[in-house]
mmCIF file of C-alpha atoms in Angstrom:
data_model
loop_
_atom_site.group_PDB
_atom_site.id
_atom_site.type_symbol
_atom_site.label_atom_id
_atom_site.label_comp_id
_atom_site.label_asym_id
_atom_site.label_seq_id
_atom_site.Cartn_x
_atom_site.Cartn_y
_atom_site.Cartn_z
ATOM 1 C CA MET A 1 -10.849 -17.627 -13.699
ATOM 2 C CA SER A 2 -7.730 -19.345 -14.553
ATOM 3 C CA LYS A 3 -7.043 -22.805 -14.177
ATOM 4 C CA HIS A 4 -3.665 -22.074 -13.247
ATOM 5 C CA GLN A 5 -1.019 -19.804 -12.895
ATOM 6 C CA ALA A 6 2.460 -19.644 -13.508
ATOM 7 C CA SER A 7 5.551 -17.559 -13.338
ATOM 8 C CA ALA A 8 5.948 -15.164 -15.725
ATOM 9 C CA ARG A 9 8.998 -16.748 -17.084
ATOM 10 C CA ASP A 10 7.005 -19.782 -17.802
ATOM 11 C CA LEU A 11 4.475 -17.605 -19.504
ATOM 12 C CA GLY A 12 7.074 -16.538 -21.827
ATOM 13 C CA ILE A 13 8.496 -12.934 -20.759
ATOM 14 C CA ARG A 14 12.200 -13.139 -20.936
ATOM 15 C CA PHE A 15 14.202 -10.977 -18.683
ATOM 16 C CA GLU A 16 17.444 -11.068 -21.141
ATOM 17 C CA GLY A 17 20.722 -9.785 -19.920
ATOM 18 C CA HIS A 18 19.864 -9.610 -16.442
ATOM 19 C CA LEU A 19 21.434 -11.140 -13.097
ATOM 20 C CA PRO A 20 21.481 -14.876 -12.486
ATOM 21 C CA SER A 21 18.106 -15.501 -10.224
ATOM 22 C CA GLY A 22 18.891 -17.637 -6.786
ATOM 23 C CA PRO A 23 17.663 -21.612 -7.373
ATOM 24 C CA LEU A 24 14.198 -20.761 -5.702
ATOM 25 C CA ASN A 25 13.966 -16.465 -7.050
ATOM 26 C CA ALA A 26 12.385 -15.770 -4.065
ATOM 27 C CA LEU A 27 12.652 -13.695 -1.162
ATOM 28 C CA THR A 28 13.896 -16.949 0.570
ATOM 29 C CA ASP A 29 17.012 -17.578 -1.614
ATOM 30 C CA VAL A 30 18.904 -15.387 1.755
ATOM 31 C CA ALA A 31 19.813 -17.241 3.713
ATOM 32 C CA GLY A 32 17.784 -17.411 7.058
ATOM 33 C CA VAL A 33 14.851 -15.909 5.694
ATOM 34 C CA LYS A 34 11.436 -17.097 6.207
ATOM 35 C CA LEU A 35 8.056 -16.547 4.595
ATOM 36 C CA GLY A 36 4.171 -17.236 5.988
ATOM 37 C CA HIS A 37 0.739 -16.781 4.778
ATOM 38 C CA VAL A 38 -2.884 -16.407 6.417
ATOM 39 C CA THR A 39 -5.511 -15.975 3.344
ATOM 40 C CA LEU A 40 -9.240 -14.757 4.218
ATOM 41 C CA GLN A 41 -11.692 -15.930 1.410
ATOM 42 C CA GLY A 42 -15.529 -16.197 1.116
ATOM 43 C CA GLU A 43 -18.569 -14.024 2.562
ATOM 44 C CA GLY A 44 -17.488 -11.448 1.440
ATOM 45 C CA LEU A 45 -13.314 -11.322 1.940
ATOM 46 C CA ALA A 46 -10.322 -11.381 -0.124
ATOM 47 C CA THR A 47 -7.444 -10.191 2.241
ATOM 48 C CA GLY A 48 -4.891 -11.733 4.960
ATOM 49 C CA VAL A 49 -1.239 -11.833 6.068
ATOM 50 C CA THR A 50 1.886 -12.245 4.872
ATOM 51 C CA ALA A 51 5.025 -12.887 7.144
ATOM 52 C CA ILE A 52 8.555 -12.096 6.652
ATOM 53 C CA ILE A 53 10.843 -13.576 8.785
ATOM 54 C CA PRO A 54 14.124 -11.945 8.052
ATOM 55 C CA GLY A 55 16.601 -13.626 10.018
ATOM 56 C CA GLU A 56 17.476 -16.513 12.497
ATOM 57 C CA GLY A 57 16.894 -16.011 16.429
ATOM 58 C CA ASN A 58 15.309 -13.249 18.440
ATOM 59 C CA LEU A 59 15.309 -10.253 16.881
ATOM 60 C CA PHE A 60 14.701 -7.782 19.323
ATOM 61 C CA ARG A 61 18.370 -9.510 21.290
ATOM 62 C CA SER A 62 20.510 -9.284 17.948
ATOM 63 C CA LYS A 63 18.564 -6.789 15.413
ATOM 64 C CA LEU A 64 19.049 -6.703 11.357
ATOM 65 C CA ARG A 65 20.371 -3.857 9.761
ATOM 66 C CA GLY A 66 17.556 -1.876 7.576
ATOM 67 C CA ALA A 67 16.312 1.498 5.993
ATOM 68 C CA VAL A 68 13.039 2.249 4.731
ATOM 69 C CA ASP A 69 12.619 4.298 1.201
ATOM 70 C CA VAL A 70 9.397 6.130 0.889
ATOM 71 C CA ILE A 71 8.605 6.987 -2.789
ATOM 72 C CA ASN A 72 5.716 8.028 -2.461
ATOM 73 C CA GLY A 73 3.982 8.396 1.107
ATOM 74 C CA PHE A 74 0.575 7.605 0.438
ATOM 75 C CA GLY A 75 0.201 5.340 3.004
ATOM 76 C CA LYS A 76 -0.413 4.239 6.865
ATOM 77 C CA SER A 77 2.392 1.454 7.771
ATOM 78 C CA ALA A 78 3.633 1.054 10.992
ATOM 79 C CA GLY A 79 7.391 1.411 12.553
ATOM 80 C CA LEU A 80 9.072 2.804 9.277
ATOM 81 C CA MET A 81 10.074 6.294 11.461
ATOM 82 C CA GLN A 82 12.138 4.169 13.835
ATOM 83 C CA LEU A 83 13.671 2.050 10.771
ATOM 84 C CA ALA A 84 14.353 5.776 8.896
ATOM 85 C CA GLU A 85 16.122 6.989 12.251
ATOM 86 C CA LEU A 86 18.314 4.010 13.821
ATOM 87 C CA GLY A 87 18.700 1.755 10.560
ATOM 88 C CA THR A 88 17.860 -1.429 12.578
ATOM 89 C CA LEU A 89 14.854 -4.164 11.699
ATOM 90 C CA GLU A 90 13.873 -5.731 15.275
ATOM 91 C CA THR A 91 10.545 -7.511 14.330
ATOM 92 C CA PRO A 92 9.632 -10.001 11.500
ATOM 93 C CA ILE A 93 8.121 -7.544 9.290
ATOM 94 C CA LEU A 94 3.952 -8.017 8.487
ATOM 95 C CA LEU A 95 1.676 -7.436 5.473
ATOM 96 C CA THR A 96 -1.668 -6.655 5.604
ATOM 97 C CA ASN A 97 -4.606 -4.645 4.605
ATOM 98 C CA THR A 98 -4.919 -0.770 5.416
ATOM 99 C CA LEU A 99 -6.987 -0.695 8.201
ATOM 100 C CA ASN A 100 -5.492 -3.906 10.230
ATOM 101 C CA VAL A 101 -2.031 -2.503 10.259
ATOM 102 C CA GLY A 102 -3.155 -1.497 14.547
ATOM 103 C CA THR A 103 -4.253 -5.709 14.516
ATOM 104 C CA CYS A 104 -0.478 -6.809 12.843
ATOM 105 C CA THR A 105 1.407 -4.200 15.038
ATOM 106 C CA GLU A 106 -0.322 -5.402 18.422
ATOM 107 C CA ALA A 107 0.680 -8.859 17.442
ATOM 108 C CA LEU A 108 4.244 -8.224 16.917
ATOM 109 C CA VAL A 109 4.119 -6.303 20.112
ATOM 110 C CA ARG A 110 2.679 -9.052 22.121
ATOM 111 C CA ARG A 111 5.114 -11.711 19.951
ATOM 112 C CA ALA A 112 8.389 -9.754 21.144
ATOM 113 C CA LEU A 113 6.934 -9.480 24.555
ATOM 114 C CA ALA A 114 6.674 -13.467 25.323
ATOM 115 C CA GLU A 115 9.939 -13.478 24.370
ATOM 116 C CA ASN A 116 11.507 -10.308 25.959
ATOM 117 C CA ASP A 117 10.483 -9.957 29.369
ATOM 118 C CA ASP A 118 12.943 -7.300 29.857
ATOM 119 C CA ILE A 119 11.191 -4.964 27.237
ATOM 120 C CA GLY A 120 8.989 -1.624 28.571
ATOM 121 C CA ARG A 121 10.826 -2.810 32.198
ATOM 122 C CA SER A 122 14.983 -2.749 31.968
ATOM 123 C CA THR A 123 15.293 -1.491 28.204
ATOM 124 C CA GLY A 124 13.371 0.154 25.797
ATOM 125 C CA THR A 125 10.235 -0.309 24.260
ATOM 126 C CA VAL A 126 10.190 -2.917 20.430
ATOM 127 C CA ASN A 127 9.418 -0.942 17.233
ATOM 128 C CA ALA A 128 6.414 -3.261 15.010
ATOM 129 C CA LEU A 129 7.498 -3.309 11.354
ATOM 130 C CA VAL A 130 3.418 -3.755 9.636
ATOM 131 C CA CYS A 131 3.361 -2.288 5.958
ATOM 132 C CA GLU A 132 -0.073 -2.127 4.220
ATOM 133 C CA CYS A 133 -1.939 -1.901 1.223
ATOM 134 C CA ASN A 134 -5.736 -1.269 0.500
ATOM 135 C CA ASP A 135 -7.430 -4.611 -1.014
ATOM 136 C CA GLY A 136 -11.117 -2.610 -0.949
ATOM 137 C CA ALA A 137 -11.602 -2.850 -4.344
ATOM 138 C CA ILE A 138 -11.978 -6.523 -3.342
ATOM 139 C CA SER A 139 -12.700 -7.651 -0.056
ATOM 140 C CA ASP A 140 -15.001 -5.593 2.976
ATOM 141 C CA ILE A 141 -12.260 -3.640 4.045
ATOM 142 C CA ARG A 142 -14.651 -2.609 6.621
ATOM 143 C CA ALA A 143 -14.792 -6.052 8.474
ATOM 144 C CA LEU A 144 -11.483 -5.593 10.192
ATOM 145 C CA ALA A 145 -11.446 -9.477 9.332
ATOM 146 C CA VAL A 146 -8.075 -10.036 10.233
ATOM 147 C CA THR A 147 -7.442 -10.676 14.194
ATOM 148 C CA GLN A 148 -4.010 -11.323 16.090
ATOM 149 C CA GLU A 149 -4.286 -14.885 16.037
ATOM 150 C CA HIS A 150 -4.436 -14.578 11.799
ATOM 151 C CA ALA A 151 -0.736 -12.927 12.587
ATOM 152 C CA ALA A 152 0.135 -15.156 14.699
ATOM 153 C CA GLU A 153 -0.396 -18.162 13.040
ATOM 154 C CA ALA A 154 1.339 -16.412 9.542
ATOM 155 C CA LEU A 155 4.388 -16.086 11.888
ATOM 156 C CA ALA A 156 4.288 -20.096 13.193
ATOM 157 C CA LYS A 157 3.384 -21.288 9.377
ATOM 158 C CA ALA A 158 6.674 -18.816 8.676
ATOM 159 C CA ALA A 159 9.599 -20.927 6.349
ATOM 160 C CA PRO A 160 12.280 -20.910 4.282
ATOM 161 C CA GLY A 161 12.002 -22.590 0.980
ATOM 162 C CA ALA A 162 9.671 -21.968 -1.944
ATOM 163 C CA PHE A 163 6.223 -20.383 -1.073
ATOM 164 C CA ALA A 164 2.865 -19.318 -2.703
ATOM 165 C CA GLN A 165 2.790 -16.391 -5.424
ATOM 166 C CA GLY A 166 -0.069 -13.856 -5.967
ATOM 167 C CA ALA A 167 -3.641 -13.866 -4.216
ATOM 168 C CA VAL A 168 -2.436 -15.512 -1.335
ATOM 169 C CA GLY A 169 -2.041 -14.057 2.568
ATOM 170 C CA ALA A 170 -1.984 -10.178 2.054
ATOM 171 C CA GLY A 171 -2.161 -10.271 -1.579
ATOM 172 C CA THR A 172 -5.129 -12.019 -1.598
ATOM 173 C CA GLY A 173 -7.253 -8.816 -2.649
ATOM 174 C CA MET A 174 -5.082 -6.613 -4.802
ATOM 175 C CA THR A 175 -4.840 -5.289 -7.837
ATOM 176 C CA ALA A 176 -2.180 -3.917 -10.547
ATOM 177 C CA PHE A 177 -2.703 -2.285 -13.236
ATOM 178 C CA GLY A 178 -6.252 -3.407 -14.331
ATOM 179 C CA PHE A 179 -5.461 -6.808 -13.342
ATOM 180 C CA LYS A 180 -5.437 -8.830 -10.732
ATOM 181 C CA ALA A 181 -2.132 -9.038 -8.494
ATOM 182 C CA GLY A 182 -1.513 -9.671 -4.991
ATOM 183 C CA ILE A 183 2.431 -10.836 -3.902
ATOM 184 C CA GLY A 184 5.629 -11.905 -6.164
ATOM 185 C CA THR A 185 8.677 -12.417 -5.225
ATOM 186 C CA ALA A 186 12.058 -12.804 -7.692
ATOM 187 C CA SER A 187 16.080 -13.163 -6.787
ATOM 188 C CA ARG A 188 19.117 -11.971 -8.234
ATOM 189 C CA VAL A 189 22.683 -13.521 -7.715
ATOM 190 C CA MET A 190 25.849 -11.141 -7.383
ATOM 191 C CA GLU A 191 29.248 -11.868 -7.861
ATOM 192 C CA ILE A 192 31.472 -9.494 -6.159
ATOM 193 C CA GLY A 193 35.531 -9.850 -5.039
ATOM 194 C CA GLY A 194 35.290 -13.823 -5.327
ATOM 195 C CA GLU A 195 32.188 -13.966 -3.038
ATOM 196 C CA ARG A 196 28.718 -14.990 -4.060
ATOM 197 C CA PHE A 197 25.450 -12.883 -2.542
ATOM 198 C CA THR A 198 21.952 -12.699 -2.782
ATOM 199 C CA LEU A 199 19.589 -10.553 -3.219
ATOM 200 C CA GLY A 200 15.690 -11.017 -2.949
ATOM 201 C CA VAL A 201 12.508 -9.239 -3.656
ATOM 202 C CA LEU A 202 9.041 -9.222 -2.040
ATOM 203 C CA VAL A 203 6.213 -7.309 -3.554
ATOM 204 C CA LEU A 204 2.534 -6.441 -2.185
ATOM 205 C CA ALA A 205 2.082 -5.507 -5.832
ATOM 206 C CA ASN A 206 -1.901 -2.863 -5.804
ATOM 207 C CA PHE A 207 -0.982 -0.270 -7.903
ATOM 208 C CA GLY A 208 -0.840 0.787 -11.592
ATOM 209 C CA PRO A 209 -3.442 2.403 -13.846
ATOM 210 C CA ALA A 210 -5.231 0.114 -16.348
ATOM 211 C CA GLY A 211 -3.036 0.173 -19.695
ATOM 212 C CA GLN A 212 -0.158 1.265 -18.028
ATOM 213 C CA LEU A 213 1.650 -1.969 -17.561
ATOM 214 C CA MET A 214 4.986 -2.516 -20.011
ATOM 215 C CA LEU A 215 6.631 -5.797 -20.672
ATOM 216 C CA PRO A 216 9.846 -6.346 -20.876
ATOM 217 C CA ASP A 217 9.666 -6.603 -24.224
ATOM 218 C CA GLY A 218 7.572 -3.395 -24.950
ATOM 219 C CA ARG A 219 4.057 -4.744 -24.855
ATOM 220 C CA ARG A 220 1.330 -3.062 -23.411
ATOM 221 C CA PRO A 221 -1.441 -5.353 -21.990
ATOM 222 C CA HIS A 222 -4.677 -3.813 -20.876
ATOM 223 C CA PRO A 223 -7.347 -5.203 -19.211
ATOM 224 C CA LYS A 224 -10.290 -3.878 -21.817
ATOM 225 C CA ASP A 225 -11.405 -1.108 -19.152
ATOM 226 C CA LEU A 226 -11.468 2.234 -18.866
ATOM 227 C CA ALA A 227 -7.585 3.471 -18.090
ATOM 228 C CA GLU A 228 -8.366 4.474 -14.136
ATOM 229 C CA ARG A 229 -6.650 7.047 -11.612
ATOM 230 C CA GLU A 230 -3.111 5.991 -10.456
ATOM 231 C CA GLN A 231 -4.855 5.337 -6.833
ATOM 232 C CA GLY A 232 -3.079 1.744 -5.135
ATOM 233 C CA SER A 233 -0.129 1.057 -3.884
ATOM 234 C CA VAL A 234 3.172 -1.106 -3.783
ATOM 235 C CA ILE A 235 5.082 -2.559 -1.218
ATOM 236 C CA VAL A 236 8.904 -4.142 -1.449
ATOM 237 C CA ILE A 237 10.675 -5.765 0.495
ATOM 238 C CA LEU A 238 14.430 -6.055 -0.458
ATOM 239 C CA GLY A 239 16.311 -8.410 1.730
ATOM 240 C CA THR A 240 20.234 -9.444 1.367
ATOM 241 C CA ASP A 241 23.365 -11.202 2.758
ATOM 242 C CA LEU A 242 25.579 -8.538 1.048
ATOM 243 C CA PRO A 243 27.990 -6.304 3.545
ATOM 244 C CA LEU A 244 26.198 -2.763 3.320
ATOM 245 C CA ALA A 245 26.812 0.318 5.302
ATOM 246 C CA ASP A 246 23.213 1.777 6.544
ATOM 247 C CA ARG A 247 23.451 5.083 4.431
ATOM 248 C CA GLN A 248 24.292 2.072 1.325
ATOM 249 C CA LEU A 249 21.445 -0.124 2.127
ATOM 250 C CA GLN A 250 18.891 3.225 1.421
ATOM 251 C CA ARG A 251 20.222 3.641 -1.741
ATOM 252 C CA VAL A 252 20.010 0.459 -2.643
ATOM 253 C CA ALA A 253 16.072 0.738 -1.386
ATOM 254 C CA LYS A 254 15.739 3.851 -3.084
ATOM 255 C CA ARG A 255 17.047 1.139 -6.779
ATOM 256 C CA ALA A 256 13.524 -0.639 -6.107
ATOM 257 C CA GLY A 257 12.132 2.707 -7.850
ATOM 258 C CA ALA A 258 13.813 1.866 -10.771
ATOM 259 C CA GLY A 259 12.293 -1.524 -11.366
ATOM 260 C CA LEU A 260 8.428 -0.102 -10.772
ATOM 261 C CA ALA A 261 9.050 3.013 -13.228
ATOM 262 C CA ARG A 262 10.197 -0.320 -16.020
ATOM 263 C CA LEU A 263 6.646 -1.804 -15.474
ATOM 264 C CA GLY A 264 4.897 2.082 -16.255
ATOM 265 C CA ALA A 265 4.548 2.932 -12.491
ATOM 266 C CA PHE A 266 4.506 7.059 -12.183
ATOM 267 C CA TYR A 267 4.024 6.879 -8.470
ATOM 268 C CA GLY A 268 0.707 8.275 -8.577
ATOM 269 C CA HIS A 269 -1.152 10.812 -5.796
ATOM 270 C CA GLY A 270 -2.928 8.637 -4.452
ATOM 271 C CA SER A 271 -0.338 5.626 -4.538
ATOM 272 C CA GLY A 272 1.384 4.658 -1.621
ATOM 273 C CA ASP A 273 4.882 3.242 -2.809
ATOM 274 C CA LEU A 274 7.723 1.867 -0.401
ATOM 275 C CA SER A 275 10.208 -0.087 0.073
ATOM 276 C CA VAL A 276 11.871 -1.636 2.974
ATOM 277 C CA ILE A 277 15.223 -3.172 2.652
ATOM 278 C CA PHE A 278 17.552 -5.553 5.203
ATOM 279 C CA THR A 279 20.965 -7.451 5.419
ATOM 280 C CA THR A 280 21.513 -10.613 7.463
ATOM 281 C CA ALA A 281 25.387 -9.096 7.585
ATOM 282 C CA ASP A 282 26.046 -7.824 11.075
ATOM 283 C CA ARG A 283 23.517 -8.101 12.601
ATOM 284 C CA VAL A 284 23.468 -5.437 15.677
ATOM 285 C CA GLU A 285 22.895 -6.993 19.247
ATOM 286 C CA HIS A 286 20.738 -4.954 22.040
ATOM 287 C CA ASP A 287 23.606 -5.586 24.766
ATOM 288 C CA PRO A 288 26.760 -5.455 22.812
ATOM 289 C CA ALA A 289 29.803 -6.649 24.795
ATOM 290 C CA THR A 290 32.227 -3.535 23.729
ATOM 291 C CA PRO A 291 31.741 -0.243 22.481
ATOM 292 C CA PHE A 292 32.728 -0.646 19.651
ATOM 293 C CA ALA A 293 31.491 -3.641 16.633
ATOM 294 C CA PRO A 294 33.411 -4.078 13.186
ATOM 295 C CA GLN A 295 31.287 -4.195 10.179
ATOM 296 C CA ARG A 296 32.074 -5.455 6.899
ATOM 297 C CA ARG A 297 30.649 -2.979 3.649
ATOM 298 C CA LEU A 298 30.894 -2.783 0.486
ATOM 299 C CA SER A 299 33.329 -0.689 -1.906
ATOM 300 C CA ASP A 300 30.766 2.290 -3.259
ATOM 301 C CA ASP A 301 32.438 1.593 -6.778
ATOM 302 C CA LEU A 302 30.845 -1.793 -6.251
ATOM 303 C CA ILE A 303 27.921 -0.921 -5.621
ATOM 304 C CA ASP A 304 26.221 -0.930 -8.770
ATOM 305 C CA LEU A 305 26.018 -4.340 -8.874
ATOM 306 C CA ALA A 306 23.571 -4.063 -6.310
ATOM 307 C CA PHE A 307 21.836 -1.103 -7.489
ATOM 308 C CA ARG A 308 20.740 -3.663 -11.169
ATOM 309 C CA ALA A 309 19.733 -6.463 -8.514
ATOM 310 C CA ALA A 310 17.525 -4.377 -6.685
ATOM 311 C CA ALA A 311 15.881 -2.540 -10.226
ATOM 312 C CA GLU A 312 15.677 -6.326 -12.031
ATOM 313 C CA ALA A 313 14.483 -8.168 -8.796
ATOM 314 C CA THR A 314 11.895 -5.910 -8.373
ATOM 315 C CA GLN A 315 10.326 -5.441 -11.523
ATOM 316 C CA GLU A 316 10.029 -9.774 -12.470
ATOM 317 C CA ALA A 317 8.027 -9.593 -8.454
ATOM 318 C CA VAL A 318 5.310 -7.869 -9.622
ATOM 319 C CA LEU A 319 4.415 -9.373 -13.361
ATOM 320 C CA ASN A 320 5.613 -12.470 -11.067
ATOM 321 C CA ALA A 321 2.330 -11.451 -8.504
ATOM 322 C CA LEU A 322 0.450 -10.763 -11.598
ATOM 323 C CA CYS A 323 1.469 -14.196 -13.252
ATOM 324 C CA HIS A 324 0.131 -16.189 -10.397
ATOM 325 C CA ALA A 325 -3.327 -14.341 -9.618
ATOM 326 C CA PRO A 326 -6.167 -15.477 -10.895
ATOM 327 C CA GLY A 327 -8.878 -13.125 -12.903
ATOM 328 C CA THR A 328 -11.026 -12.187 -9.920
ATOM 329 C CA GLN A 329 -14.621 -10.561 -9.593
ATOM 330 C CA GLY A 330 -14.331 -7.516 -7.194
ATOM 331 C CA HIS A 331 -17.092 -4.570 -5.918
ATOM 332 C CA SER A 332 -17.757 -3.080 -9.553
ATOM 333 C CA ARG A 333 -15.683 -4.887 -12.274
ATOM 334 C CA TYR A 334 -13.641 -8.025 -12.874
ATOM 335 C CA TYR A 335 -9.864 -8.471 -12.468
ATOM 336 C CA PRO A 336 -8.397 -10.077 -15.044
ATOM 337 C CA SER A 337 -5.820 -12.504 -15.287
ATOM 338 C CA LEU A 338 -2.187 -11.345 -16.391
ATOM 339 C CA ALA A 339 -1.474 -15.005 -17.284
ATOM 340 C CA ASP A 340 -4.799 -15.499 -19.385
ATOM 341 C CA TRP A 341 -4.217 -11.940 -21.475
ATOM 342 C CA LEU A 342 -0.142 -13.644 -22.267
ATOM 343 C CA LYS A 343 -1.941 -16.826 -23.200
ATOM 344 C CA GLU A 344 -4.389 -14.923 -25.857
ATOM 345 C CA ASN A 345 -1.293 -12.904 -26.696
ATOM 346 C CA GLN A 346 1.581 -15.065 -27.874
ATOM 347 C CA GLN A 347 4.396 -13.731 -29.908
#
């Protein structure tokens, strides 16, 4: 196991020609976004929960606008259908393993019920958003080890600022391209119309067959194992403070796929690949004071900058997930660290 993990940039990977990153190069560069992890390890477990709180205050009463793009729908997430239909996000986002989606969904529902006495009585129900990847290659996924208490703890730990990456939280048991992977993040800053905006990305990386990974310089790291089928998943969470209309949000979310493709992904039959996006601009009130509400939107003529930011930040976030994760023994094979490969193959 590696003694030290570092970011892709720290390990010599260059992102020349890319937009500038935010101060943390993280999803939390977007003001108001908080993140927390709970990690479960030992006794056959390598799993956990990662919580993203996308904005301040009561999200049910003051919703964030959002969208989803399902690149390949081999997945068991909760809440995506209503997000796609209504374009609003009304709970935090939880990431976990495939068989604990129900547990985390109930944790979010109970949190919303505690904050809003009218849910299910004088107003509608709540749409909890949970996304998953399968960590069964390393963890005992049948143990159903993640509890509602773990989900609540991850939410309570959520904070602004820098956070751990790699084999932590929901990423503890994840692998990608034959290497150990997990949680990764990156951000990009955009100057539009004399204003400064940020787009941040967080990934739960668990996809890509061995030998298919491509670095920005064209190298193809191989973990010295037989090629395997593409049957993992990747969840991409994009957050921004850029004012975007509903249709524009979905279009930006789609460009996360361009970042995955740069890495060598081809969205295999058994790979669940999706992106969720939210903006902190122009929130939607559950109880609007007026029949109409003003909303800013970016001119479509300028949206290419947001497309580029989404692709670039997604690519780097996955590489950060790989670089931060230490080599780990799975049930049937060892998953090495990309950080070790990079150190052994320095240019």
